[in-house]
Structure formats: structure tokens, C-alpha cells
Short mmCIF file of C-alpha atoms in Angstrom, two decimals:
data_model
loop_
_atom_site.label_atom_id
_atom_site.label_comp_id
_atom_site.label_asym_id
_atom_site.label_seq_id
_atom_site.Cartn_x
_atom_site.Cartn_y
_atom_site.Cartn_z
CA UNK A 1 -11.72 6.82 -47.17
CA UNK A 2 -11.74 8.87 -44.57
CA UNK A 3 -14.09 7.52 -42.65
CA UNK A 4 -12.38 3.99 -42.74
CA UNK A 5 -9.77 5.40 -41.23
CA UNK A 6 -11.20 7.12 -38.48
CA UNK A 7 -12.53 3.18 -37.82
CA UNK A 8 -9.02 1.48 -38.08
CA UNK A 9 -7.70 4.54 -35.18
CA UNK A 10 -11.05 3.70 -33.06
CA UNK A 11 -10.18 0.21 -33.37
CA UNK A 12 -6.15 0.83 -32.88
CA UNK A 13 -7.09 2.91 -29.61
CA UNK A 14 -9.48 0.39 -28.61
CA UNK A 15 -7.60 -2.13 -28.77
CA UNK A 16 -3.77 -0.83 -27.67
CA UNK A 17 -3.73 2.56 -26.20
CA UNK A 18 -6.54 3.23 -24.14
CA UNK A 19 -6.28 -0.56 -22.54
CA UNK A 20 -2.38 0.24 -21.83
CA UNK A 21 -3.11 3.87 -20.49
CA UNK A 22 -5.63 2.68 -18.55
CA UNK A 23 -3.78 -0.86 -17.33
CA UNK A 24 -0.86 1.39 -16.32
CA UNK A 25 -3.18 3.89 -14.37
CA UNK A 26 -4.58 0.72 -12.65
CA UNK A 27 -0.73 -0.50 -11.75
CA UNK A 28 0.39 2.34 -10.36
CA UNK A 29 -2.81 3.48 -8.21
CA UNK A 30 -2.45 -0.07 -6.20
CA UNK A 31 -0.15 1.41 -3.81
CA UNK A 32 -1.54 4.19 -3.47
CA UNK A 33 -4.47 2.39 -2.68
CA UNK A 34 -2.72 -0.04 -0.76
CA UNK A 35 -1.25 3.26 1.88
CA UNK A 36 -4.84 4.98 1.67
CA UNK A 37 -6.62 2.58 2.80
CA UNK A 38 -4.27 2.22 5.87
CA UNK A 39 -4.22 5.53 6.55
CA UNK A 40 -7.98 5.66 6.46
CA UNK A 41 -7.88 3.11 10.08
CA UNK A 42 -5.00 5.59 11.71
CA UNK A 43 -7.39 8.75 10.36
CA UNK A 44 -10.54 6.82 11.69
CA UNK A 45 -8.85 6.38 15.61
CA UNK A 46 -7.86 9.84 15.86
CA UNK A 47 -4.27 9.25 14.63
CA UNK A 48 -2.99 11.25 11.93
CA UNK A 49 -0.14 9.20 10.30
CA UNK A 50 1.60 11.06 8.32
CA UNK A 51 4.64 8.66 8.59
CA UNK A 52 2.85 6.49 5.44
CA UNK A 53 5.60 7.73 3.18
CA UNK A 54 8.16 6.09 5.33
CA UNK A 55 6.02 2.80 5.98
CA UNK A 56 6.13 2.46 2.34
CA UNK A 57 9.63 2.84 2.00
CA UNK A 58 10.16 0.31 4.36
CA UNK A 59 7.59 -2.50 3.23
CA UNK A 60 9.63 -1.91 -0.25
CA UNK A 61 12.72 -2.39 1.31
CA UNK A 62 11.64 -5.34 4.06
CA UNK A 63 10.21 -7.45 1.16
CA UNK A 64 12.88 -7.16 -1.42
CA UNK A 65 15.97 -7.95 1.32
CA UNK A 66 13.08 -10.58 2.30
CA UNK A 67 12.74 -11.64 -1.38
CA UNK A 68 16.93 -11.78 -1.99
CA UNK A 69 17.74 -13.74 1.30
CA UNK A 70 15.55 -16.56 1.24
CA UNK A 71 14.65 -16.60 -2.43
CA UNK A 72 10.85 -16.93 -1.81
CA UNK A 73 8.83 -13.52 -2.77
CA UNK A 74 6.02 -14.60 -0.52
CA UNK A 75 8.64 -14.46 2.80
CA UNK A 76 9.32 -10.56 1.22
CA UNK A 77 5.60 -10.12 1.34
CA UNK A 78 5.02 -11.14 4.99
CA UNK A 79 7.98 -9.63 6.14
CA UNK A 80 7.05 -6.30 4.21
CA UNK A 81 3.49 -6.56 6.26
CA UNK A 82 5.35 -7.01 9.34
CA UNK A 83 8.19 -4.61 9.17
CA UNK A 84 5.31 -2.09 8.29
CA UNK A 85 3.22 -2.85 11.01
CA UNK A 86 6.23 -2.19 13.11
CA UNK A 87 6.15 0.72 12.28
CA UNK A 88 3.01 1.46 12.71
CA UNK A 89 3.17 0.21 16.36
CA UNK A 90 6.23 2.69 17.01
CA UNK A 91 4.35 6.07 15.54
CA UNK A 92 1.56 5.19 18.14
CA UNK A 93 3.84 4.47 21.05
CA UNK A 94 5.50 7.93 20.85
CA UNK A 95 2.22 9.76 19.77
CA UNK A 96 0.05 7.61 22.48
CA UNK A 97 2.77 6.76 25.26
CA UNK A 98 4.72 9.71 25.06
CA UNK A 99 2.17 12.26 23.79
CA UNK A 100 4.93 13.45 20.91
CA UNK A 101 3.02 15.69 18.06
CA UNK A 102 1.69 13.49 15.58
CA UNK A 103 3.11 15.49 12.70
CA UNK A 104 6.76 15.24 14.30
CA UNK A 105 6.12 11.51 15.10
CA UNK A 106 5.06 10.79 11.32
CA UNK A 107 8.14 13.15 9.69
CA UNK A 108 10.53 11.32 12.32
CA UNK A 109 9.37 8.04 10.81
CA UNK A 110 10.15 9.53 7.12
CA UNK A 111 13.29 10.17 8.04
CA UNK A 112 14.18 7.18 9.72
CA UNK A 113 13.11 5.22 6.80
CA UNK A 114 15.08 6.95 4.23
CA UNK A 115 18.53 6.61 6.41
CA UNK A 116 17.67 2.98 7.10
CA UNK A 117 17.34 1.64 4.14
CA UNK A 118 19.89 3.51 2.64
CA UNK A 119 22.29 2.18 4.87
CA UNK A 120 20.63 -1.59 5.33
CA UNK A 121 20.70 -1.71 1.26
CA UNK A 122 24.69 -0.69 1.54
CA UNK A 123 25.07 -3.55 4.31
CA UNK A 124 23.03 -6.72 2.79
CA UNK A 125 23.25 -5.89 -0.92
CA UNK A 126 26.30 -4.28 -1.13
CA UNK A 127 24.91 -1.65 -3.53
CA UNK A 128 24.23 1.84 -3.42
CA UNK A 129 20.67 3.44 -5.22
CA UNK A 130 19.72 0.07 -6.65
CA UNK A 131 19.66 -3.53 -5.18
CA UNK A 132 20.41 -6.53 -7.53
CA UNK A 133 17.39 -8.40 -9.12
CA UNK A 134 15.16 -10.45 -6.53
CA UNK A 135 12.31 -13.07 -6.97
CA UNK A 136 8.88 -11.32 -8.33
CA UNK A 137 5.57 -12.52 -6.99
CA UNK A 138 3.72 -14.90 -9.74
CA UNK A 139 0.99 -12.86 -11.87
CA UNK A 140 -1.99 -14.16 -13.26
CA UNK A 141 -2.96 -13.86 -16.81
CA UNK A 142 -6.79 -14.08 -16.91
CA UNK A 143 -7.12 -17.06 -18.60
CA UNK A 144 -11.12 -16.57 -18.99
CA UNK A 145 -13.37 -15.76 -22.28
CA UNK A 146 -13.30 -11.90 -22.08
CA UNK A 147 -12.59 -9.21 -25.13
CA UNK A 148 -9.29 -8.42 -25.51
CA UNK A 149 -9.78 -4.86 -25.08
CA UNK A 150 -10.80 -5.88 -21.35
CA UNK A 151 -8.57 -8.63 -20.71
CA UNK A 152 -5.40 -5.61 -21.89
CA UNK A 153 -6.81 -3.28 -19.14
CA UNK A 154 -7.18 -5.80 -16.13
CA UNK A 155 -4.37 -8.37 -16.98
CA UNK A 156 -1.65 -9.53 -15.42
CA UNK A 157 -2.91 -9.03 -12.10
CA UNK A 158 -0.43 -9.73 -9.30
CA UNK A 159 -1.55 -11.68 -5.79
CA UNK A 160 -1.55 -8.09 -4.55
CA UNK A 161 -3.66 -6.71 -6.85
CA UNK A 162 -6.43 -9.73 -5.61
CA UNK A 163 -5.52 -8.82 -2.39
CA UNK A 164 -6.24 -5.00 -2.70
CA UNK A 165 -9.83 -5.70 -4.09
CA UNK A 166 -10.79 -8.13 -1.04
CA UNK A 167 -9.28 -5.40 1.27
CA UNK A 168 -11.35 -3.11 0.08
CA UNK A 169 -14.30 -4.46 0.26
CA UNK A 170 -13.53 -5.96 3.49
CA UNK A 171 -12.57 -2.51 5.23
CA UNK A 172 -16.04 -1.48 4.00
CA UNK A 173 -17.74 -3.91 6.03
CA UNK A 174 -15.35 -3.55 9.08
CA UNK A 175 -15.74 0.54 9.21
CA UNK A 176 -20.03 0.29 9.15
CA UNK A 177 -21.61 -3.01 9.78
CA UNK A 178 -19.10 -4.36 13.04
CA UNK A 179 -18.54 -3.37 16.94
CA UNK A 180 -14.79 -2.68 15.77
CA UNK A 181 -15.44 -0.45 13.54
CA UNK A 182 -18.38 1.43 15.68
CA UNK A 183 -15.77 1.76 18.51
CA UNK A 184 -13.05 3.06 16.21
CA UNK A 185 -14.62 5.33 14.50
CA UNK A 186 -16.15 6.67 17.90
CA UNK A 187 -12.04 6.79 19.44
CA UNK A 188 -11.52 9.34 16.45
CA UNK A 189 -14.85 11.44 16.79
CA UNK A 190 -15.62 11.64 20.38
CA UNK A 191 -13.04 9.83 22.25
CA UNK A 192 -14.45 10.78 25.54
CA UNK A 193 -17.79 9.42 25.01
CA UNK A 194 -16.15 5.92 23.94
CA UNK A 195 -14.06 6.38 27.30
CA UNK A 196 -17.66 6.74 28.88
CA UNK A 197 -18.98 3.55 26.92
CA UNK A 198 -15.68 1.55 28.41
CA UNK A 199 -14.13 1.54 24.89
CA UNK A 200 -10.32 1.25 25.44
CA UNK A 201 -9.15 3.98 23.25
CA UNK A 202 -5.82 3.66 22.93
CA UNK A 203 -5.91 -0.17 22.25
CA UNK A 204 -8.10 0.60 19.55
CA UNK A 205 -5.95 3.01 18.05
CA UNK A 206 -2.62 0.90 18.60
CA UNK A 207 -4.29 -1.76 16.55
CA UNK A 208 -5.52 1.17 13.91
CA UNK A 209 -2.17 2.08 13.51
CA UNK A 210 -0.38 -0.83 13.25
CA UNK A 211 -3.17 -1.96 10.65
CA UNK A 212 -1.88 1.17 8.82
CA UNK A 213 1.40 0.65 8.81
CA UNK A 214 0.92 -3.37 7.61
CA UNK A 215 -0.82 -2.25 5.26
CA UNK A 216 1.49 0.52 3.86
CA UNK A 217 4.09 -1.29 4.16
CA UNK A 218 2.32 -3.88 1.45
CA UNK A 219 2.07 -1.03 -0.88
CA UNK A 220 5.32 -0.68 -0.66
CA UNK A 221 5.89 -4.29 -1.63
CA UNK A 222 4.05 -3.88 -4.38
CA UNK A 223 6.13 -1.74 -5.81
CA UNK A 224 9.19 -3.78 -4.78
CA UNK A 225 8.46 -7.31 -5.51
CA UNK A 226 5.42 -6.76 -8.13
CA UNK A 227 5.65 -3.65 -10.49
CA UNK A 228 9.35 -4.76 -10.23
CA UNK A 229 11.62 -6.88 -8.88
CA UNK A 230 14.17 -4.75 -6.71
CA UNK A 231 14.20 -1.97 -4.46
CA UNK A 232 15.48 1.31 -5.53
CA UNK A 233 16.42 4.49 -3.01
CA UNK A 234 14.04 6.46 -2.36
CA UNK A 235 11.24 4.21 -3.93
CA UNK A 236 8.14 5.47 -2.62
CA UNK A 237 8.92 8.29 -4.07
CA UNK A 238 5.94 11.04 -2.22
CA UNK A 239 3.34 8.05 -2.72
CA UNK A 240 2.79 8.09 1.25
CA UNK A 241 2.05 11.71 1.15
CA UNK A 242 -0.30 11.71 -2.17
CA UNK A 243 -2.26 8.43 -0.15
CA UNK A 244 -2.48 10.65 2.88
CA UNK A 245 -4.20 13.63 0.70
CA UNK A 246 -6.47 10.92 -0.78
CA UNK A 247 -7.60 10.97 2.54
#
């Protein structure tokens, strides 16, 4: 007897509670991910970005008001990317133009972020700490001959989720096996031997950086438009700064 029922509670964990513990430690790790792996291109030129919190916020907001005003999630998505990369492209231009502390630069951008969107999601939504309901991006199911234990743990994967994995593997291949990556990883480590190579160092790391900040910024859109389908205040929520000790 009692061993029968320690087999119905393997099978019961098997096949419900481990696969949703574990699907709902894969959901929320994606932007982390998503801000990591950004920050890993900004850490890699010599940039410390520690504005990743605020990126994210911004993505979030970017591709839900992108999402709500012309009633296409994928429009959210791009303009997450870009909005992101924006900002990106202003944390280097104070730390590299104007030689502003890094740490400053990256709390600045925080800050900015959380007043912005608080106010923008006032001005376009009319609503204060949560924005109406907007278009979600599309999901797919897994339609393929897999246990159900698996297909609970992996499915519904969202376009971002895809996205991540290719990323990945793809940042992988640009850090160690191209000239990019050589030269940016030599801007972070010895930037004066890169100058003495005829590396451009700071056009390196302006690229690094805005890379980052795209990328953040789709992190935060997948919390916006994919775990859920509206922006909330605040919605990052310290992801930027548990992606940046991932680092």
C-alpha cells in the first residue's frame, strides 16, 4: 500500500509539479538572461553598465505603449530593441564623450527610466501603476511527439524565448571565433594595446553598449508583451541589477 503510493506522488510530481516549478524557473530566468547577456558586450569593452535595470524598464515600457498604439506586438518588440539601444548609446556618450563615472552614468539612467515611464504611462495610457491590456506576442505550443513531462517544462515558448537560445549561442561564437569579438574583448583588457593594433576603441565600445542596451531592453519586453500583456510601474523590478551580478 504504501509503496503504491509513494508511485502515484512520483508520478503526480513527475508529471505536474516539478514540470511547473521548473517551466516557471525557465519563464522568469529569460530576462534575466535576456539583460546578462547584454551586459556581458558592455562588461567585455570596458564599460560597466550598470544602467541595465533602467534599460529594462524601458524596453517594458517602449514595447507595451508600442504594443497599445498600433495594435501589433511585433512593432512593441522592435521598438522595445530600439528604445533600449538608445539607451545604451546615451550611457556611452556621457561615460565615453564626457568621461562621467560609469557608476553615476548607469544610476542616472535608473533614474531616468523610472520618472519616464511613470510619467509617459500617465500621458498615453491615462493610468497610473498599471497600463490597460495590450496585444501579447503569439506562443508556440510544441506540437511534436515528446513526453508530457517534457513538453510541461519547455512549452509554450514565446518568439523570445527562440530568440534567447539563438542569441546565445550566437554571442558564443561572436566573443571567441570572430575579429569583433577579438578586438572587443582586447578594448576591455588592454585598451592601449588595441589602440597600438589601430583598433578604434571607442567605436567598439559604442556598438558594445548599444548592443547591451537592445538587448536589455528585449528583456524587458519579455516581461511586458510575453509573461504578460501590460506594463506595470516599476516592472523590472531589481532584474537589471541581479543580470549585472550574473556577470
Amino acid at each position: 500500500m504504501i509503496k503504491k503510493m509513494k508511485e502515484n506522488l512520483l508520478i503526480l510530481l513527475l508529471n505536474h509539479e516539478i514540470p511547473l516549478l521548473l517551466h516557471a524557473g525557465f519563464l522568469k530566468s529569460a530576462p534575466l538572461m535576456w539583460a546578462a547577456l547584454g551586459g556581458a558586450y558592455s562588461e567585455r569593452s570596458g564599460v560597466i553598465n550598470i544602467g541595465l535595470e533602467g534599460m529594462m524598464l524601458i524596453g517594458a515600457f517602449a514595447a507595451a505603449a508600442g504594443a497599445w498604439l498600433t495594435g501589433n506586438p511585433w512593432m512593441g518588440l522592435a521598438l522595445a530593441g530600439v528604445s533600449g539601444c538608445f539607451a545604451g548609446l546615451l550611457h556611452a556618450w556621457i561615460c565615453l564623450y564626457w568621461r562621467a563615472d560609469q557608476i553615476i552614468s548607469g544610476m542616472g539612467i535608473n533614474l531616468m527610466a523610472m520618472g519616464l515611464t511613470g510619467f509617459l504611462l500617465f500621458r498615453i495610457f491615462n493610468a497610473r501603476g498599471n497600463s490597460p491590456e495590450v496585444p501579447k506576442l503569439p506562443s508556440w505550443q510544441g506540437d511534436i511527439e515528446i513526453p508530457s513531462w517534457i513538453s510541461n517544462i519547455i512549452f509554450p515558448l514565446s518568439v523570445l524565448h527562440l530568440l534567447l537560445i539563438l542569441i546565445l549561442a550566437g554571442t558564443l561564437l561572436i566573443f571567441y571565433r570572430t575579429r569583433f569579438g577579438l578586438r572587443l574583448r582586447a578594448c576591455g583588457e588592454n585598451p592601449n594595446a588595441a589602440l597600438s593594433a589601430g583598433v578604434k576603441t571607442n567605436l567598439y565600445r559604442y556598438v558594445a553598449v548599444g548592443i547591451s542596451g537592445a538587448m536589455a531592453g528585449l528583456g524587458g519586453a519579455q516581461l511586458a508583451i510575453s509573461d504578460v500583456s501590460q506594463f506595470s510601474t516599476g516592472m523590472s523590478n531589481g532584474r537589471g541589477f541581479v543580470a549585472l551580478a550574473i556577470l
